[in-house]
Structure formats: structure tokens, C-alpha cells
């Protein structure tokens, strides 16, 4: 037989003993051509064959490892042509189990009466007796020794046709030995020491062949850390590129002056977010910060604080919102918070007359308006600023990159602040907005009562109507939300369209004032209806998701969502954020007649939690990140060991470590960082074009 040559990590898998052309092809299907690539093919899961279960405690249905003595000579039966069966009985101190092997006649001579073996398999029952069928089996004396398949934690690898776990195990063993000392290792020694990480050699050995669970954990932590560290370094290197394009350096002013003029005390989280932004504004580099805060957390105040800061510096700000109603609401808020301080607020929205717009254009250009609040109308050609230093966009995921940059281009490298209520799990946000800084408002203003949420079906209709009536009697107002029905859509079954449903509700409650609002209406009509509801002139507002974003009516204490199964969880969360903004106990009733388990489980999440981050995670699990963000593709690099949803703590550490390292070596030029630099470059090559 030809002895094959293995020279090191770059040897092809064909150099492995027993790996012929067929297997080479099978390895290629798994993306593996060299030994180096092979050792980074990590197990999918592990089977713990290191702990033994007494037969007495072996529960049918469980997969267990049993250490037992063969109690009688194994018997060979031929049940049909070509079907052979070896049966034996094995015992330990606690009980007996029947073991059967199909078509493994060699077992008859291999297994000896009176000797002890390790059996690994799924426990079954036959009458009163416990059974094992075709278990993995090894003499007890071999278990846990090198090359054994019991008495240890076994890796389970992804396979492709032509490969078996056995082949993988042998290949991996040989590859690990061949790569010893030259394993992929991008972590600088200082980082390994500081964060108490395992060495690369230990990590690769134990991710494949764990000595025990503790060693496996250490190995995993090291490899996850490394993966996230490389990602963080790559992202931060990109950011330092961005920061070099000089920005307006604002002069510091005591922010207390702004706080003192407010009708309430900002929450700790609001203050932290404002501090973060102020630091950026005074840093000399353009701010690029995301304010991420659950609905009702008070993001507008953070915006107002920044606008105040820019104004103190004699600069203008622009504040762009995705809808007319929202822009108007922001205008009101800013007027109430900022005008008493002398800041002049102007609005620009599509529904204004040409004459009104022209007037605003003039005041923006000559600097007599300090802050312009508006919709897309802000990015029109005709809009020119005197000195725009700060650009804020609300609900940023609704704006395209182009629209945002169109606004930015109206100033000279203005600072940008984006506010989002889409509760993106932090880990994911760090990946997606890797080159954005983030402040999280994780605290609601005091005195809020969490909204009580219930999921009901049509049988509750009468009670629901009575409940609406009761709350209105108490002076509250009600939102009823119907799914959006596109013009050309066939309305399936009894799916409620807002207009029809409003007529129904009015018929059921003739003594209450019912209004309807939906996306197809003219902006002016929408505004009038919204304004009337905000002023308390109507009791019930039947709406589509046009109210999803931002609208603030503290007196609304009940929201009924019809056909709730048609909405995404994050969308329901946004909707629910419209209520519970006042001093009253609020209720959200999700009406759904859908009886699929999946829909029920989904809606139950809304009942179980009001935490937007948990809801986002549930949504993400159900739909995956692609759907979660709609059509926008963020193209996160694929992680091999790290789980972006659960390895958050490690990610934060890896980020800190990356920050420290890049401070001392921004371009990763030092010789001890060469491997790291190559890894970072590789990440961008592999994911080219995905980081916009
Ligand atoms: P978001 O945009 O984050 O959903 P808003 O900025 O609309 O939230 O604020 C929600 C409500 O909370 C508003 O009515 C606002 O006046 C109020 N609010 C904001 N901050 C505070 C605070 N620190 N204390 C009390 N009320 C606050
Ligand atoms: Mg808002």
C-alpha cells in the first residue's frame, strides 16, 4: 500500500489515509479541501457518552450510555433469508436489559459472557423488559482511551453523501495532529491572557474531542471570542475610516440648562443617550449615532436635547419623520419643549401649500428658523439651509440610505442621529450598524402602567363591545386596528377592512363617536381626523396601521386589533405602544380566529411580555433576520461557532478587546497582529459588498 504524505495544514484531504477520490468530493461538498479547512469544520452537536446510566434509571425513549456485563452467551438467530439477529442479555447492579443487533453476526463472537461493555443507544421496551437495538458498543476496558467511541463526549459532524461519522473522526484526528502548532489563530497573546481564553491548540483539540464538558465550554468560548473579535476589529477599522472625514466640532455647554427648562425630569437612560450624543457633537468627528428605544421611551426628548445643543452653537437642525402625522406631532412636541427657550421651529410637509412652503424655504435659508421638522419634503431641491449641523431621522428603517444621505448633503458633514423603535436585539444591531454608535434607552418614563394584553376569538365579540363602552363611559378612548387591505386585494373571508368595520362598530355603539382613518385618505383628511381624536372629540378611531408610528394620545386606554394573526409581532408591539402612554391602566385585545398552533403561540408572546427586545427576538426566531427587516438585506457575515442571538456577553467583551487593540494599532500593522489583519481582510473579501 502506498504511504501518503501529510506535510502540514496545507496538505489536501486526499493525503489522509483511506480518503480516495469519492471522499475527496464529499469533503469538497462541505467546503473542505485542505487539512486546515478540515479542522475548522466544527461539530454540529455532541453526544455525551461519558456518563453512565444505571439500567434501573434508563428511561425508555432516552438515549443513554450503559455499562453492563454480558450475562449469557449471545445467540444468533436467522429470522429470514438475509436477516440475522444477535441477542443477548446484559446486567448491571441495578437491572437487566435485552440487547439486539441486526445483521451484525460478528457480534456473537465478539461479545463474551462475563465481560463488561459500554452500550450507547436509545432505550426501548418490550413487554416488561428494557431493550437496546443496534447500540454502539465497546469493551469497558477500551472506553475513554484514544480512538475509543464510548466513555467520552463524541462530536457529531455535518456529513455529505459518502462520509460517515467514523471517517470524519479518523480524518479529524489525523488533521489535528498534522496542524498542531500551526492552527488558525488570529488572537494576539495579550488578548488571550486578558480575557482568560484557552490557547488555540487546546480550543481546537477540545472542540473536536472534548476531554469533558468544562473543556468543551472553554474551547467554545475561545473560538466564539475569536470569531466575534475578528468581526469587531473589521467593523471598527471601517469606522475609523469614517471618523477621519472631519466634522463640525461644537462648543460644550452645560446641558443642565436644557434639563431645567423641561416639564419633567429626563430618565437616566435619556440622560445617558443625550450625554453620548453631546460627546459626539463635541468630538470633532461627525456623529453617527443610533438611538434605539422602545416605543414610549421618550426618544423625542433626546432629539430635542441635541437640537438645543446645536442651537446653542448657532447651528440649524433638521428632523425628518416618515409620515405627515408624525412630523406634525414632533413639531408640536418641539414647540412645547424648545420655543420657551427661544428656538424657532418650522415645518415642511407635502400637504402644505406652495406659498407656505416658500415661506419656510426663505426662513431656512436665512437662518431665521432653527429647526425644520418634516417629511420627505425636507429633501426637495428647493430646501436650503443657512447652516445645517445636525440631521435627525426618526424611525429610520423607513427611510432608504439615499433619502437619508440626501438630507445630509444639505449641510457640510452634519452630525447625524437616527432614532429607531424597531427593537433590534442588541447583538444584531451591533452587527448591522457596526459602523454606527448606539445608545439604548432601556427605561420608560416613570408612572407607566404596563399594557395588559389578551388574545381572544370571535366568541368574545359581545363582551368586547361592552368593554369598549365601559371604558368610554369612564372617559377613555379606543383604537381599533384592522389589517391593511390593498385596493386590488380580494378581501379574504371575513378579514375586516377599516371602513367596513367602522360602520359596524358605529352600529353596535350608536351613542359613541366613531371615526375611521386609513392610508388611502388625503393627508389633510387624515390629519383632521387624527387631530380630532387627539383632542378627545371622537371616542373610537378605527384605523389601519397608519397609526403604527409615533402618534401620542395619552387618553387612549384600549386597543383592539382585528385579525391579529395578520400582523408581525414587532408590528403588534409598535401598535400597542400607542396606548399605555397616560396615567390609566390600558388594555390591548388581540382578536383572532386563527386556530393554527403557530399563530396562537405567536400571539401568546404578546400576552406574556411587553419587552420589545424579547418580542423582537421571538419575531426573529419565527421569521429569521431577512424577513424581520423586510426587503432590506443586511447580509451579516455567516458565523461558524458564534450565535448572534445568544453569545451577547462574549460579543461585548470581544468588542471591548477590539477597541483597545485598535487604539494602540489602528491599522493592525504590528507584526503580532498580522494574522488578525489577514483574517479581517478575509472577512470583507468573503462578504464583499454586504457592508454598505
Ligand atoms: P418614543 O418616540 O420613544 O416612542 P416619545 O418621545 O413620543 O416616545 O415619548 C412618549 C411620551 O413620554 C411623550 O408623551 C413624552 O412627553 C413623554 N415623556 C418623555 N420623556 C419623559 C420623562 N422623562 N418623564 C415623563 N414623561 C416623558
Ligand atoms: Mg417617537
XYZ file of C-alpha atoms and ligand atoms in Angstrom:
720
model
C 0.000 0.000 0.000
C 1.176 3.491 -0.818
C 2.035 5.611 2.178
C 0.517 9.000 1.699
C 2.382 12.155 2.537
C 0.987 14.650 5.012
C 3.253 17.663 5.172
C 1.137 20.030 7.266
C -2.043 22.100 7.336
C -1.948 22.836 3.608
C -1.963 19.176 2.648
C -5.058 18.197 0.692
C -7.586 15.899 2.348
C -6.622 13.309 -0.260
C -3.420 12.829 1.748
C -5.451 11.373 4.605
C -5.364 7.579 4.932
C -8.468 5.962 3.462
C -9.606 9.101 1.648
C -9.993 8.349 -2.055
C -11.448 10.485 -4.856
C -15.070 9.831 -3.804
C -14.441 11.013 -0.281
C -12.424 13.986 -1.513
C -15.507 15.020 -3.438
C -17.673 14.538 -0.369
C -15.339 16.743 1.663
C -15.456 19.367 -1.061
C -19.228 19.488 -0.730
C -18.649 20.543 2.866
C -16.274 23.274 1.721
C -13.198 21.367 2.815
C -10.163 20.743 0.600
C -7.208 21.083 2.989
C -6.479 19.903 6.496
C -6.592 23.478 7.719
C -10.132 23.781 6.442
C -10.996 20.438 7.917
C -10.087 21.429 11.470
C -12.374 24.448 11.223
C -15.301 22.228 10.329
C -16.834 22.137 13.771
C -19.195 19.502 15.142
C -22.895 20.186 14.793
C -23.549 18.792 18.227
C -22.153 16.353 20.735
C -23.251 13.079 22.249
C -22.351 12.690 25.864
C -21.141 9.122 26.104
C -19.020 9.922 29.133
C -21.664 9.416 31.784
C -23.191 6.032 32.529
C -26.816 5.495 33.461
C -27.755 2.602 35.750
C -30.154 0.295 33.890
C -32.750 0.843 36.581
C -32.790 4.572 35.778
C -32.699 4.204 31.988
C -35.973 5.685 30.745
C -37.464 4.274 27.538
C -37.097 6.882 24.820
C -33.877 8.323 26.258
C -30.537 7.817 24.604
C -28.145 6.625 27.254
C -24.794 5.045 27.912
C -24.983 1.832 29.907
C -22.094 -0.058 31.483
C -23.126 -3.666 31.784
C -21.891 -7.246 31.823
C -22.982 -9.771 29.218
C -24.979 -12.255 31.297
C -25.384 -15.060 28.796
C -23.749 -16.314 25.653
C -25.007 -14.163 22.730
C -27.403 -16.141 20.477
C -27.510 -15.891 16.709
C -30.908 -16.253 15.032
C -31.647 -16.265 11.330
C -35.180 -14.968 11.093
C -35.494 -14.729 7.328
C -33.213 -15.113 4.415
C -30.553 -12.494 4.722
C -31.699 -11.272 8.113
C -29.529 -12.198 11.070
C -30.098 -11.269 14.621
C -27.746 -11.443 17.630
C -29.467 -11.296 21.002
C -28.014 -11.064 24.445
C -28.876 -10.040 27.927
C -26.727 -7.536 29.838
C -26.881 -6.697 33.525
C -25.515 -4.172 35.949
C -26.074 -3.835 39.700
C -29.464 -2.281 39.159
C -31.163 -4.303 36.440
C -31.108 -6.134 33.148
C -31.541 -5.076 29.542
C -32.034 -7.039 26.312
C -29.628 -6.091 23.549
C -30.328 -6.912 19.894
C -28.071 -6.437 16.896
C -29.463 -6.750 13.378
C -27.193 -8.061 10.636
C -24.079 -7.857 12.780
C -23.471 -11.569 13.192
C -19.849 -10.913 14.181
C -21.165 -9.625 17.483
C -21.890 -13.215 18.513
C -18.195 -13.988 18.827
C -17.084 -10.514 19.730
C -19.155 -10.111 22.882
C -18.175 -12.524 25.643
C -20.224 -13.789 28.513
C -18.994 -12.411 31.838
C -17.261 -9.381 30.325
C -18.292 -5.752 30.686
C -19.134 -3.455 27.813
C -20.355 0.061 27.233
C -23.598 0.241 25.231
C -24.829 3.524 23.820
C -28.267 3.777 22.273
C -31.933 4.575 22.656
C -33.772 2.614 25.317
C -36.886 0.758 24.195
C -39.335 -1.585 25.895
C -40.658 -4.972 25.008
C -43.286 -6.127 27.467
C -41.707 -5.714 30.900
C -38.168 -5.570 29.593
C -35.957 -2.709 28.600
C -34.209 -3.105 25.264
C -31.419 -1.655 23.181
C -31.373 -2.172 19.417
C -28.133 -1.828 17.443
C -26.394 0.151 20.172
C -22.885 1.436 19.784
C -20.777 -0.967 21.765
C -17.225 -1.193 23.057
C -15.425 -3.230 25.742
C -15.360 -1.306 29.002
C -11.573 -1.533 29.083
C -11.345 0.484 25.868
C -13.821 3.233 26.793
C -12.279 6.664 27.069
C -8.902 5.614 25.624
C -7.599 7.356 22.482
C -9.646 6.383 19.463
C -12.492 4.991 21.531
C -16.109 5.789 20.749
C -17.589 5.491 24.235
C -16.624 6.776 27.649
C -16.236 10.274 26.275
C -18.072 13.163 24.677
C -18.375 12.402 20.982
C -18.574 15.066 18.275
C -21.272 14.741 15.631
C -20.226 16.305 12.330
C -22.210 17.587 9.403
C -21.882 14.973 6.675
C -22.336 14.741 2.942
C -23.020 11.606 0.938
C -20.021 9.290 1.061
C -18.887 10.287 4.535
C -19.652 8.697 7.884
C -19.042 9.896 11.397
C -16.328 7.245 11.650
C -14.493 8.595 8.580
C -14.811 12.114 9.953
C -13.444 11.139 13.321
C -10.373 9.479 11.873
C -9.809 12.314 9.392
C -10.167 14.912 12.109
C -7.770 13.136 14.420
C -5.084 12.960 11.741
C -5.709 16.549 10.629
C -5.494 17.918 14.168
C -2.204 16.164 14.732
C -0.861 17.424 11.408
C -1.891 21.018 12.203
C -0.601 21.028 15.747
C 1.268 24.275 16.374
C 0.060 25.894 13.146
C -3.669 26.144 13.822
C -5.630 29.193 12.677
C -5.086 31.693 15.457
C -5.862 35.383 14.989
C -5.950 36.340 18.673
C -2.975 38.324 19.952
C -1.454 36.734 23.043
C -2.269 39.802 25.163
C -5.980 39.375 24.436
C -5.858 35.676 25.256
C -4.300 36.482 28.620
C -6.508 39.424 29.477
C -9.777 37.624 28.781
C -8.702 34.292 30.233
C -9.133 32.437 26.958
C -7.928 28.985 26.070
C -4.956 28.590 23.737
C -5.709 27.738 20.117
C -4.273 24.225 20.451
C -6.476 23.432 23.424
C -9.515 25.014 21.750
C -9.251 23.004 18.523
C -8.495 19.765 20.337
C -11.441 20.151 22.693
C -13.991 21.479 20.240
C -13.451 18.217 18.338
C -12.554 15.809 21.117
C -13.701 17.335 24.400
C -11.927 15.989 27.466
C -15.085 16.861 29.412
C -17.915 19.384 29.379
C -15.785 22.013 31.082
C -13.081 21.741 28.448
C -15.699 21.946 25.696
C -17.060 25.167 27.201
C -13.589 26.700 27.361
C -12.902 25.675 23.787
C -16.189 27.098 22.561
C -15.679 30.350 24.391
C -12.241 30.803 22.874
C -13.452 30.152 19.327
C -16.580 32.283 19.665
C -14.494 35.071 21.109
C -12.051 34.840 18.232
C -14.771 34.916 15.610
C -16.536 37.904 17.135
C -13.265 39.666 17.844
C -12.270 39.471 14.199
C -15.688 40.793 13.217
C -15.462 43.642 15.726
C -11.962 44.579 14.566
C -13.057 44.570 10.954
C -16.066 46.765 11.731
C -14.132 49.195 13.851
C -11.406 49.553 11.304
C -14.105 50.608 8.880
C -15.402 53.112 11.384
C -12.075 54.780 11.930
C -12.115 55.424 8.201
C -15.407 57.190 8.580
C -14.341 59.261 11.547
C -11.454 60.775 9.693
C -13.734 62.782 7.421
C -13.767 65.830 9.679
C -16.952 67.073 11.287
C -18.114 70.209 12.966
C -16.734 70.458 16.476
C -19.381 72.018 18.684
C -18.511 74.013 21.763
C -19.560 72.462 25.082
C -22.433 73.972 27.053
C -23.885 72.724 30.330
C -26.827 70.511 29.344
C -28.435 71.252 32.732
C -29.733 74.460 31.288
C -31.852 72.407 28.891
C -32.972 69.914 31.535
C -34.117 72.703 33.820
C -36.450 74.065 31.194
C -38.284 70.734 30.785
C -41.697 69.968 32.289
C -40.315 66.663 33.658
C -37.006 65.123 34.654
C -35.409 63.090 31.881
C -34.927 59.439 32.762
C -31.441 58.126 33.421
C -31.472 56.404 30.060
C -32.484 59.604 28.263
C -29.699 61.495 30.006
C -27.160 58.847 29.050
C -28.262 58.977 25.421
C -28.015 62.761 25.382
C -24.569 62.622 27.002
C -23.419 60.119 24.381
C -24.636 62.397 21.615
C -23.147 65.512 23.177
C -19.784 63.777 23.398
C -20.028 63.034 19.671
C -21.068 66.586 18.846
C -18.028 67.989 20.609
C -15.579 65.369 19.362
C -14.651 66.943 16.059
C -15.760 63.865 14.126
C -19.240 63.716 12.622
C -21.698 61.992 14.921
C -23.290 58.867 13.502
C -25.419 57.546 16.299
C -28.441 55.319 16.562
C -30.819 55.946 19.415
C -32.588 52.704 19.963
C -35.516 52.857 22.325
C -38.724 51.003 22.805
C -41.968 52.755 21.945
C -42.799 55.396 24.510
C -39.271 55.502 25.927
C -39.004 59.190 25.066
C -36.667 59.380 22.104
C -38.069 62.738 21.006
C -36.591 64.325 24.086
C -33.135 63.098 23.128
C -33.610 64.679 19.721
C -34.739 67.904 21.381
C -31.638 67.911 23.579
C -29.377 67.649 20.556
C -31.293 70.340 18.691
C -30.886 72.588 21.713
C -27.166 71.875 21.712
C -26.794 72.736 18.053
C -28.829 75.891 18.581
C -26.587 76.969 21.475
C -23.778 76.704 18.934
C -25.685 78.869 16.499
C -26.472 75.986 14.125
C -29.596 74.637 12.468
C -31.080 71.159 12.718
C -33.384 69.099 10.534
C -35.688 66.424 11.879
C -37.211 64.031 9.348
C -40.110 61.694 10.114
C -41.697 59.108 7.817
C -45.278 60.376 7.961
C -47.086 63.631 7.924
C -48.920 62.900 11.175
C -45.697 62.090 12.921
C -43.924 65.168 11.599
C -46.749 67.254 12.900
C -46.591 65.606 16.272
C -42.864 66.189 16.504
C -43.420 69.795 15.578
C -45.857 70.166 18.467
C -43.512 68.445 20.882
C -40.555 70.554 19.829
C -42.574 73.736 20.009
C -43.606 72.938 23.556
C -40.106 71.919 24.650
C -37.954 74.354 22.693
C -39.860 77.513 21.879
C -39.885 78.686 25.512
C -36.090 78.661 25.236
C -36.169 80.843 22.145
C -35.677 78.150 19.491
C -37.715 78.715 16.326
C -39.387 75.595 14.923
C -40.598 75.291 11.331
C -42.392 72.510 9.482
C -42.166 71.235 5.929
C -44.628 68.607 4.783
C -46.081 67.617 1.436
C -49.595 68.814 2.157
C -48.570 72.426 2.728
C -49.416 74.967 0.055
C -46.684 76.227 -2.242
C -46.919 79.593 -0.579
C -46.487 78.124 2.897
C -43.525 76.074 1.742
C -41.845 79.043 0.080
C -42.046 80.942 3.294
C -40.332 78.153 5.184
C -37.661 77.861 2.456
C -36.858 81.516 2.923
C -36.579 81.253 6.690
C -34.435 78.152 6.493
C -32.077 79.784 4.026
C -31.690 82.993 6.016
C -31.395 81.159 9.331
C -34.493 82.585 10.974
C -35.800 79.038 11.545
C -33.546 76.982 13.838
C -35.029 73.568 13.310
C -37.036 72.185 10.412
C -39.336 69.269 11.152
C -40.798 67.460 8.212
C -41.303 64.535 5.934
C -39.579 63.787 2.638
C -40.465 67.376 1.788
C -37.246 68.263 3.590
C -35.088 66.678 0.917
C -36.556 68.623 -2.014
C -34.110 70.562 -4.182
C -35.527 73.902 -3.118
C -34.721 73.335 0.528
C -31.545 75.111 1.544
C -30.210 75.688 4.972
C -28.268 78.603 6.329
C -26.017 76.369 8.409
C -27.223 72.811 8.917
C -25.153 70.999 11.537
C -27.465 68.244 12.765
C -29.690 65.812 10.885
C -32.112 63.621 12.803
C -34.241 60.899 11.262
C -36.990 59.187 13.171
C -37.985 55.569 12.569
C -35.007 55.306 10.326
C -35.734 51.886 8.896
C -38.459 53.512 6.848
C -36.030 55.705 5.029
C -33.654 54.459 2.424
C -29.968 55.147 2.659
C -30.379 57.532 -0.295
C -33.068 59.604 1.351
C -31.047 59.970 4.489
C -27.954 60.998 2.614
C -29.956 63.473 0.519
C -30.758 65.277 3.732
C -27.190 65.009 4.983
C -25.927 66.626 1.811
C -27.766 69.815 2.675
C -25.116 70.500 5.302
C -21.345 70.308 5.443
C -20.653 66.913 7.070
C -23.505 67.390 9.533
C -23.877 65.249 12.604
C -26.470 62.542 12.217
C -28.749 60.971 14.758
C -31.122 58.189 13.822
C -33.900 57.051 16.092
C -35.470 53.679 15.859
C -38.181 51.977 17.821
C -37.724 48.758 15.906
C -36.406 46.724 18.754
C -33.460 45.050 17.163
C -31.730 42.734 19.597
C -28.571 44.422 20.669
C -26.230 41.815 19.281
C -27.825 42.035 15.904
C -27.811 45.818 15.940
C -24.120 45.784 16.683
C -23.586 43.671 13.613
C -25.873 45.590 11.327
C -24.959 49.065 12.440
C -21.381 48.023 13.097
C -20.123 51.392 11.990
C -22.794 53.283 13.878
C -22.590 54.120 17.541
C -25.577 53.141 19.578
C -27.350 54.434 22.617
C -30.088 52.334 24.068
C -32.950 53.826 26.028
C -33.826 50.891 28.194
C -36.042 52.663 30.687
C -39.576 54.009 30.376
C -40.590 57.331 31.924
C -41.916 56.813 35.451
C -45.582 56.173 36.214
C -46.395 53.997 33.206
C -48.648 51.003 33.729
C -47.725 48.069 31.534
C -50.461 47.392 28.993
C -52.475 44.248 29.758
C -52.767 42.128 26.649
C -55.244 39.353 25.872
C -55.795 37.104 22.906
C -59.470 36.311 22.225
C -61.623 34.905 19.426
C -64.945 35.945 17.889
C -66.920 34.398 20.735
C -65.851 37.384 22.827
C -67.332 39.926 20.412
C -70.268 40.963 22.642
C -68.075 41.287 25.727
C -65.557 43.267 23.722
C -68.176 45.754 22.606
C -69.400 46.113 26.186
C -65.834 46.676 27.377
C -65.311 49.459 24.828
C -68.497 51.086 26.001
C -67.499 50.836 29.644
C -64.093 52.437 29.146
C -65.547 55.232 27.041
C -68.057 55.815 29.819
C -65.059 56.264 32.128
C -63.749 58.932 29.772
C -61.191 56.901 27.833
C -60.729 56.493 24.076
C -60.301 53.425 21.930
C -58.194 52.422 18.917
C -59.498 49.629 16.717
C -56.856 48.409 14.259
C -57.680 46.482 11.102
C -55.193 44.884 8.712
C -54.270 46.883 5.656
C -56.366 45.833 2.678
C -54.785 46.728 -0.628
C -57.119 48.097 -3.248
C -56.778 45.196 -5.612
C -56.765 42.564 -2.936
C -59.647 40.237 -2.720
C -60.747 40.584 0.853
C -60.346 37.027 2.068
C -63.287 35.707 4.070
C -64.180 37.917 6.958
C -60.987 39.946 7.027
C -62.014 43.312 8.351
C -61.355 46.390 6.294
C -61.196 49.568 8.332
C -64.031 51.379 6.592
C -66.479 48.498 6.788
C -65.565 47.753 10.335
C -66.062 51.370 11.384
C -69.637 51.162 10.100
C -70.140 48.006 12.160
C -68.743 49.473 15.326
C -70.923 52.560 14.903
C -73.968 50.339 14.534
C -73.096 48.435 17.712
C -72.411 51.609 19.683
C -74.732 54.221 18.159
C -74.270 56.640 21.046
C -70.459 56.814 20.611
C -68.494 58.847 18.102
C -66.641 56.606 15.690
C -64.109 57.810 13.117
C -62.050 55.971 10.537
C -58.547 56.629 9.259
C -56.556 54.745 6.633
C -53.653 55.166 4.281
C -55.728 55.868 1.172
C -57.097 59.106 2.595
C -55.711 62.514 1.751
C -53.083 63.715 4.180
C -55.235 66.674 5.126
C -58.208 64.455 5.999
C -56.018 62.114 7.974
C -54.633 64.988 9.932
C -58.054 66.367 10.734
C -59.284 63.002 11.945
C -56.160 62.393 13.993
C -56.345 65.863 15.486
C -59.995 65.377 16.444
C -59.155 62.083 18.125
C -56.173 63.594 19.957
C -58.432 66.400 21.145
C -60.921 63.876 22.522
C -63.676 64.744 20.059
C -64.058 61.151 18.893
C -64.331 58.093 21.118
C -63.281 55.313 18.797
C -60.773 55.503 15.997
C -60.918 52.615 13.568
C -57.613 52.586 11.739
C -55.162 50.670 9.652
C -51.506 50.567 10.598
C -51.153 54.252 9.676
C -51.226 54.800 13.426
C -48.387 52.384 13.946
C -45.769 55.044 14.119
C -45.310 57.608 16.829
C -48.767 59.061 17.432
C -49.295 60.113 21.029
C -52.799 60.124 22.555
C -52.365 59.559 26.298
C -56.122 59.244 26.865
C -56.421 56.172 24.635
C -56.542 53.203 27.001
C -57.829 50.377 24.826
C -56.623 48.956 21.555
C -58.461 46.213 19.770
C -56.550 44.541 16.945
C -58.751 42.692 14.468
C -57.349 39.692 12.594
C -54.326 39.958 14.817
C -52.710 36.905 13.205
C -52.135 39.030 10.095
C -49.611 41.211 11.900
C -45.987 40.568 12.729
C -45.093 40.571 16.405
C -42.868 43.585 16.137
C -45.645 45.402 14.336
C -48.115 44.489 17.073
C -45.641 45.769 19.579
C -45.396 49.081 17.744
C -49.164 49.312 17.607
C -49.540 48.507 21.260
C -47.078 51.290 22.006
C -49.829 53.744 21.026
C -51.601 53.022 24.313
C -50.412 52.973 27.896
C -48.987 56.450 27.476
C -51.166 58.090 30.086
C -51.891 57.570 33.770
C -54.591 54.931 33.109
C -54.446 51.175 33.023
C -54.532 50.256 29.338
C -55.605 47.100 27.541
C -54.714 45.552 24.239
C -57.076 42.893 22.922
C -55.865 40.783 20.033
C -58.805 39.268 18.189
C -58.005 36.221 16.129
C -59.983 33.272 14.900
C -56.929 31.573 13.525
C -56.629 28.163 15.130
C -53.179 27.127 13.981
C -50.840 26.319 16.863
C -48.184 28.511 15.357
C -50.409 31.603 15.265
C -51.594 31.001 18.812
C -48.075 30.578 20.134
C -47.007 33.738 18.324
C -49.793 35.884 19.737
C -49.229 34.467 23.200
C -45.818 36.159 23.211
C -47.699 39.472 23.202
C -49.639 38.398 26.262
C -46.523 37.183 28.034
C -44.269 40.196 27.650
C -44.206 43.909 26.949
C -40.456 43.875 26.456
C -39.805 44.971 22.897
C -36.455 43.231 22.809
C -37.917 39.883 23.809
C -40.654 40.328 21.240
C -38.133 41.158 18.561
C -36.211 38.034 19.425
C -39.334 35.912 19.226
C -40.140 37.534 15.892
C -36.640 36.919 14.695
C -36.748 33.282 15.711
C -40.040 32.801 13.919
C -39.180 34.646 10.730
C -35.430 34.932 10.507
C -33.463 38.143 10.117
C -34.204 38.518 6.415
C -37.935 38.840 6.905
C -37.595 40.770 10.090
C -36.201 43.737 8.252
C -38.497 43.384 5.323
C -36.875 43.624 1.962
C -33.720 45.236 3.221
C -30.739 42.965 3.143
C -28.128 43.488 5.761
C -26.037 40.483 4.861
C -24.469 39.612 8.166
C -21.381 37.519 7.725
C -22.069 33.911 8.498
C -20.809 32.883 11.893
C -19.356 29.427 12.331
C -19.382 28.992 16.076
C -20.918 32.161 17.468
C -24.660 32.536 17.788
C -25.565 36.182 17.330
C -28.719 35.738 19.366
C -27.197 34.195 22.457
C -23.498 34.919 22.670
C -24.075 38.525 23.659
C -21.734 38.683 26.609
C -18.831 37.389 24.612
C -19.652 39.844 21.855
C -19.433 42.741 24.244
C -16.091 41.563 25.556
C -14.813 40.982 22.048
C -15.880 44.493 21.130
C -14.029 45.997 24.090
C -10.961 43.986 23.246
C -11.109 45.128 19.627
C -11.460 48.734 20.703
C -8.430 48.512 22.997
C -6.329 46.845 20.382
C -7.198 49.259 17.592
C -6.423 52.183 19.825
C -2.809 51.038 20.043
C -2.586 49.754 16.483
C -5.342 51.311 14.340
C -4.190 49.742 11.086
C -3.106 46.431 12.570
C 0.395 46.980 11.310
C 2.343 45.475 14.186
C 3.890 42.097 13.361
C 1.999 40.374 16.187
C -1.272 41.483 14.565
C -0.524 40.239 11.090
C -2.707 37.141 11.320
C -5.527 39.224 12.699
C -5.239 41.734 9.874
C -5.386 38.958 7.301
C -8.438 37.476 8.984
C -10.178 40.872 8.968
C -9.377 41.395 5.296
C -10.648 37.940 4.543
C -13.944 38.671 6.257
C -14.509 41.603 3.948
C -13.447 39.662 0.902
C -15.832 36.852 1.728
C -18.640 39.287 2.427
C -17.720 41.909 -0.135
C -20.488 44.354 -0.875
C -22.565 43.435 2.121
C -21.462 46.295 4.303
C -22.836 49.413 2.687
P -40.918 57.492 21.606
O -40.740 58.388 20.423
O -39.632 56.972 22.144
O -41.890 56.384 21.353
P -41.925 59.864 22.820
O -40.717 60.685 22.635
O -43.066 60.089 21.904
O -41.539 58.323 22.808
O -42.392 59.992 24.333
C -43.518 59.316 24.808
C -44.237 60.131 25.847
O -43.499 60.166 27.053
C -44.482 61.565 25.439
O -45.780 61.903 25.809
C -43.460 62.326 26.243
O -43.909 63.620 26.531
C -43.345 61.514 27.493
N -42.039 61.592 28.156
C -40.829 61.513 27.538
N -39.847 61.565 28.455
C -40.434 61.676 29.664
C -39.939 61.777 31.014
N -38.635 61.750 31.281
N -40.836 61.839 32.003
C -42.148 61.828 31.739
N -42.677 61.762 30.510
C -41.844 61.684 29.475
Mg -41.270 58.647 18.540
